[in-house]
mmCIF file of C-alpha atoms in Angstrom:
data_model
loop_
_atom_site.group_PDB
_atom_site.id
_atom_site.type_symbol
_atom_site.label_atom_id
_atom_site.label_comp_id
_atom_site.label_asym_id
_atom_site.label_seq_id
_atom_site.Cartn_x
_atom_site.Cartn_y
_atom_site.Cartn_z
ATOM 1 C CA MET A 1 -0.140 0.039 0.373
ATOM 2 C CA SER A 2 1.134 3.552 -0.509
ATOM 3 C CA GLY A 3 2.130 6.323 1.980
ATOM 4 C CA LYS A 4 -1.378 8.249 1.237
ATOM 5 C CA PRO A 5 -4.042 5.232 2.288
ATOM 6 C CA LEU A 6 -1.697 4.771 5.124
ATOM 7 C CA LYS A 7 -1.522 8.324 6.431
ATOM 8 C CA SER A 8 -5.383 8.847 6.232
ATOM 9 C CA ILE A 9 -5.707 5.556 7.998
ATOM 10 C CA VAL A 10 -3.334 6.692 10.712
ATOM 11 C CA GLU A 11 -5.427 10.080 11.065
ATOM 12 C CA SER A 12 -8.848 8.125 11.399
ATOM 13 C CA LEU A 13 -7.224 6.156 14.150
ATOM 14 C CA LEU A 14 -6.014 8.862 15.915
ATOM 15 C CA PHE A 15 -10.136 10.977 15.302
ATOM 16 C CA VAL A 16 -11.597 8.139 16.626
ATOM 17 C CA TYR A 17 -9.551 7.644 19.742
ATOM 18 C CA ASP A 18 -9.675 9.398 22.712
ATOM 19 C CA GLN A 19 -6.241 8.684 23.799
ATOM 20 C CA PRO A 20 -2.943 8.878 22.940
ATOM 21 C CA LEU A 21 -1.891 5.991 20.398
ATOM 22 C CA SER A 22 1.567 4.726 20.993
ATOM 23 C CA LEU A 23 3.817 3.794 18.200
ATOM 24 C CA ASP A 24 3.388 0.397 19.431
ATOM 25 C CA ARG A 25 0.374 0.185 19.681
ATOM 26 C CA LEU A 26 0.078 1.467 16.576
ATOM 27 C CA ALA A 27 1.487 -1.717 14.954
ATOM 28 C CA LEU A 28 -0.011 -4.330 16.137
ATOM 29 C CA ILE A 29 -3.271 -2.769 15.096
ATOM 30 C CA LEU A 30 -1.727 -2.380 11.529
ATOM 31 C CA GLU A 31 0.019 -5.108 11.486
ATOM 32 C CA GLU A 32 0.218 -4.717 7.784
ATOM 33 C CA PHE A 33 2.306 -1.934 7.326
ATOM 34 C CA GLU A 34 6.174 -1.750 8.660
ATOM 35 C CA ARG A 35 6.547 0.142 11.580
ATOM 36 C CA SER A 36 9.009 2.542 10.049
ATOM 37 C CA ASP A 37 6.102 3.430 7.553
ATOM 38 C CA LEU A 38 4.172 3.830 10.483
ATOM 39 C CA ARG A 39 6.212 6.116 11.857
ATOM 40 C CA ALA A 40 6.755 8.524 8.327
ATOM 41 C CA ALA A 41 3.233 8.664 8.220
ATOM 42 C CA LEU A 42 2.755 10.050 12.257
ATOM 43 C CA ASP A 43 5.616 12.226 11.161
ATOM 44 C CA GLU A 44 4.396 13.845 8.122
ATOM 45 C CA LEU A 45 0.318 13.993 9.808
ATOM 46 C CA MET A 46 2.358 16.423 12.150
ATOM 47 C CA GLU A 47 4.412 18.526 9.853
ATOM 48 C CA GLU A 48 1.209 19.270 8.216
ATOM 49 C CA TYR A 49 -0.857 20.042 11.030
ATOM 50 C CA ALA A 50 1.898 22.414 12.774
ATOM 51 C CA GLY A 51 1.824 24.137 9.489
ATOM 52 C CA ALA A 52 -1.734 24.365 8.589
ATOM 53 C CA GLU A 53 -4.475 26.901 9.681
ATOM 54 C CA ARG A 54 -6.285 24.047 11.181
ATOM 55 C CA GLY A 55 -8.089 23.812 14.751
ATOM 56 C CA ILE A 56 -6.369 20.698 15.461
ATOM 57 C CA VAL A 57 -2.788 20.158 15.912
ATOM 58 C CA LEU A 58 -1.387 16.366 16.065
ATOM 59 C CA SER A 59 0.953 16.308 19.305
ATOM 60 C CA TYR A 60 2.805 13.508 21.190
ATOM 61 C CA VAL A 61 1.597 13.622 24.750
ATOM 62 C CA GLY A 62 1.718 10.889 27.433
ATOM 63 C CA GLY A 63 3.762 8.470 25.415
ATOM 64 C CA GLY A 64 1.277 8.189 22.542
ATOM 65 C CA TYR A 65 0.319 10.982 19.482
ATOM 66 C CA GLN A 66 -3.176 12.265 19.829
ATOM 67 C CA LEU A 67 -5.492 14.516 18.163
ATOM 68 C CA ARG A 68 -6.038 17.778 19.982
ATOM 69 C CA SER A 69 -7.359 21.582 19.954
ATOM 70 C CA ARG A 70 -5.228 24.192 19.609
ATOM 71 C CA PRO A 71 -4.472 25.475 22.973
ATOM 72 C CA GLU A 72 -5.363 29.153 21.348
ATOM 73 C CA HIS A 73 -8.783 28.236 21.199
ATOM 74 C CA ALA A 74 -9.364 27.328 24.610
ATOM 75 C CA ASP A 75 -11.757 29.855 25.834
ATOM 76 C CA TYR A 76 -13.834 29.769 22.481
ATOM 77 C CA ILE A 77 -14.214 25.454 23.160
ATOM 78 C CA ARG A 78 -14.838 26.156 26.525
ATOM 79 C CA ARG A 79 -17.533 28.583 25.431
ATOM 80 C CA LEU A 80 -18.712 25.489 23.587
ATOM 81 C CA THR A 81 -18.905 22.866 26.079
ATOM 82 C CA LYS A 82 -19.609 25.713 29.019
ATOM 83 C CA ALA A 83 -17.356 23.742 30.871
ATOM 84 C CA LYS A 84 -14.574 25.736 33.163
ATOM 85 C CA GLY A 85 -10.791 24.716 32.761
ATOM 86 C CA VAL A 86 -9.470 22.191 35.280
ATOM 87 C CA LYS A 87 -8.550 23.974 38.683
ATOM 88 C CA PHE A 88 -6.628 22.572 41.377
ATOM 89 C CA SER A 89 -6.507 23.259 45.145
ATOM 90 C CA GLN A 90 -3.480 24.763 46.355
ATOM 91 C CA SER A 91 -2.883 21.912 48.237
ATOM 92 C CA ALA A 92 -3.207 19.793 45.036
ATOM 93 C CA LEU A 93 -1.030 21.190 43.124
ATOM 94 C CA GLU A 94 1.918 21.468 45.868
ATOM 95 C CA THR A 95 1.253 17.774 46.305
ATOM 96 C CA LEU A 96 1.227 16.945 42.516
ATOM 97 C CA SER A 97 4.458 18.910 42.229
ATOM 98 C CA ILE A 98 5.663 16.932 44.762
ATOM 99 C CA VAL A 99 5.378 13.523 43.709
ATOM 100 C CA ALA A 100 5.552 15.076 39.929
ATOM 101 C CA TYR A 101 9.478 15.612 40.516
ATOM 102 C CA ARG A 102 10.773 13.325 43.165
ATOM 103 C CA GLN A 103 9.072 9.750 42.230
ATOM 104 C CA PRO A 104 8.898 7.375 43.537
ATOM 105 C CA ILE A 105 7.121 8.875 46.681
ATOM 106 C CA THR A 106 5.843 7.848 49.899
ATOM 107 C CA ARG A 107 3.033 9.500 51.283
ATOM 108 C CA ALA A 108 4.782 9.940 54.461
ATOM 109 C CA GLU A 109 7.204 11.603 52.258
ATOM 110 C CA VAL A 110 5.275 14.079 50.689
ATOM 111 C CA GLU A 111 3.528 14.626 53.991
ATOM 112 C CA TYR A 112 7.541 15.526 55.704
ATOM 113 C CA LEU A 113 7.961 17.625 52.376
ATOM 114 C CA ARG A 114 4.950 19.888 52.699
ATOM 115 C CA GLY A 115 4.421 20.075 56.471
ATOM 116 C CA VAL A 116 0.748 19.248 56.728
ATOM 117 C CA ASP A 117 -1.429 15.306 56.268
ATOM 118 C CA SER A 118 -1.962 15.134 52.437
ATOM 119 C CA GLY A 119 -4.180 11.722 52.536
ATOM 120 C CA GLY A 120 -6.850 13.385 51.400
ATOM 121 C CA VAL A 121 -5.352 15.157 48.646
ATOM 122 C CA MET A 122 -3.518 12.591 47.732
ATOM 123 C CA LYS A 123 -6.759 10.334 47.544
ATOM 124 C CA SER A 124 -8.379 13.118 45.893
ATOM 125 C CA LEU A 125 -5.563 12.737 42.776
ATOM 126 C CA LEU A 126 -6.044 9.097 42.772
ATOM 127 C CA GLU A 127 -9.925 9.148 41.936
ATOM 128 C CA LYS A 128 -8.763 11.406 39.270
ATOM 129 C CA LYS A 129 -6.116 8.856 37.766
ATOM 130 C CA LEU A 130 -3.506 11.593 37.844
ATOM 131 C CA LEU A 131 -1.462 9.760 40.399
ATOM 132 C CA ARG A 132 -0.638 6.301 40.515
ATOM 133 C CA ILE A 133 0.343 3.371 43.346
ATOM 134 C CA LEU A 134 3.671 2.258 41.705
ATOM 135 C CA GLY A 135 4.292 -0.313 44.580
ATOM 136 C CA LYS A 136 5.336 -0.773 47.776
ATOM 137 C CA LYS A 137 8.189 0.285 49.207
ATOM 138 C CA ASP A 138 10.618 -2.445 50.571
ATOM 139 C CA VAL A 139 11.300 -1.082 54.110
ATOM 140 C CA PRO A 140 9.202 -2.019 57.748
ATOM 141 C CA GLY A 141 5.237 -1.177 57.280
ATOM 142 C CA LYS A 142 5.996 -1.158 53.283
ATOM 143 C CA PRO A 143 4.337 1.664 52.475
ATOM 144 C CA LEU A 144 3.263 2.622 48.856
ATOM 145 C CA ILE A 145 5.051 4.580 46.716
ATOM 146 C CA TYR A 146 3.423 6.625 44.315
ATOM 147 C CA GLY A 147 3.772 8.285 40.644
ATOM 148 C CA THR A 148 2.593 10.185 38.362
ATOM 149 C CA SER A 149 0.300 8.684 35.588
ATOM 150 C CA ARG A 150 -0.231 8.974 31.731
ATOM 151 C CA GLU A 151 -3.435 10.974 32.354
ATOM 152 C CA PHE A 152 -0.892 13.052 34.259
ATOM 153 C CA LEU A 153 1.298 13.428 31.328
ATOM 154 C CA GLU A 154 -1.445 14.436 28.687
ATOM 155 C CA LEU A 155 -3.370 16.957 31.288
ATOM 156 C CA PHE A 156 -0.628 19.229 31.320
ATOM 157 C CA GLY A 157 0.329 18.247 27.671
ATOM 158 C CA LEU A 158 3.765 16.798 28.353
ATOM 159 C CA LYS A 159 5.969 14.418 26.319
ATOM 160 C CA ASP A 160 6.895 12.961 29.049
ATOM 161 C CA LEU A 161 8.638 13.687 32.523
ATOM 162 C CA ASN A 162 12.152 14.906 30.879
ATOM 163 C CA ALA A 163 9.291 18.030 29.683
ATOM 164 C CA LEU A 164 8.839 19.546 33.228
ATOM 165 C CA PRO A 165 10.269 22.942 33.844
ATOM 166 C CA THR A 166 13.570 22.987 35.719
ATOM 167 C CA LEU A 167 13.948 24.772 38.808
ATOM 168 C CA LYS A 168 16.147 27.315 37.231
ATOM 169 C CA GLU A 169 13.172 27.684 34.517
ATOM 170 C CA ILE A 170 10.545 28.421 36.613
ATOM 171 C CA GLN A 171 12.346 30.980 39.066
ATOM 172 C CA GLU A 172 12.625 32.681 35.371
ATOM 173 C CA LEU A 173 9.442 33.041 35.441
ATOM 174 C CA VAL A 174 8.859 34.395 39.336
ATOM 175 C CA PRO A 175 9.371 38.288 39.322
ATOM 176 C CA PRO A 176 12.194 39.544 41.541
ATOM 177 C CA ASP A 177 11.010 40.417 45.038
ATOM 178 C CA PRO A 178 11.225 44.229 45.064
ATOM 179 C CA PHE A 179 12.202 44.298 48.717
ATOM 180 C CA ALA A 180 15.288 41.992 48.270
ATOM 181 C CA ASP A 181 18.030 44.422 48.542
ATOM 182 C CA GLN A 182 16.284 46.587 51.351
ATOM 183 C CA PRO A 183 18.463 46.757 54.403
ATOM 184 C CA ALA A 184 16.986 45.271 57.495
ATOM 185 C CA LEU A 185 15.125 47.443 60.063
ATOM 186 C CA PRO A 186 16.521 47.630 63.542
ATOM 187 C CA LEU A 187 14.998 45.973 65.802
ATOM 188 C CA GLY A 188 14.946 47.790 69.229
ATOM 189 C CA SER A 189 12.416 48.783 72.472
ATOM 190 C CA VAL A 190 10.051 51.217 71.028
ATOM 191 C CA GLU A 191 9.638 53.555 73.578
ATOM 192 C CA GLY A 192 6.231 55.721 73.767
#
């Protein structure tokens, strides 16, 4: 078969599937095609979608390929679906960040870093499938160890965990403290 029908078939599969499709999964489904031809078709589709003024793009997220709406159209899509963007509490964001950067990690380690009980937040993140249980730590009590899920990568549009911003990149986003260079005020007794 020529490349054009293959590209069309791959595009159809990506369109109907609601999760990212990995190259391995596509190779199993389309066993009559060579893996190299599948990769070439995916690469061509990615270039075509990126270069065209279309409302969708082909992205590599969470270990697979997925057709997604353009991020700059999010406000219009919300109007259509009347859905608000995903919102997280401060505690959920803290917990998710700690797990993302420190995984594999136990609940006790998360609580130590946060300084508060995190059981409820972690349970909520597990229910939303943003965290997953990786196993048990080989220490007394055998506590569960946690990591982020494929859904976490999808939600944040990350190819993999290496796509997370570094501490330096995060610090560059934070505006400088205007009071950082100000001398400390002397402490003394106040006479009235």
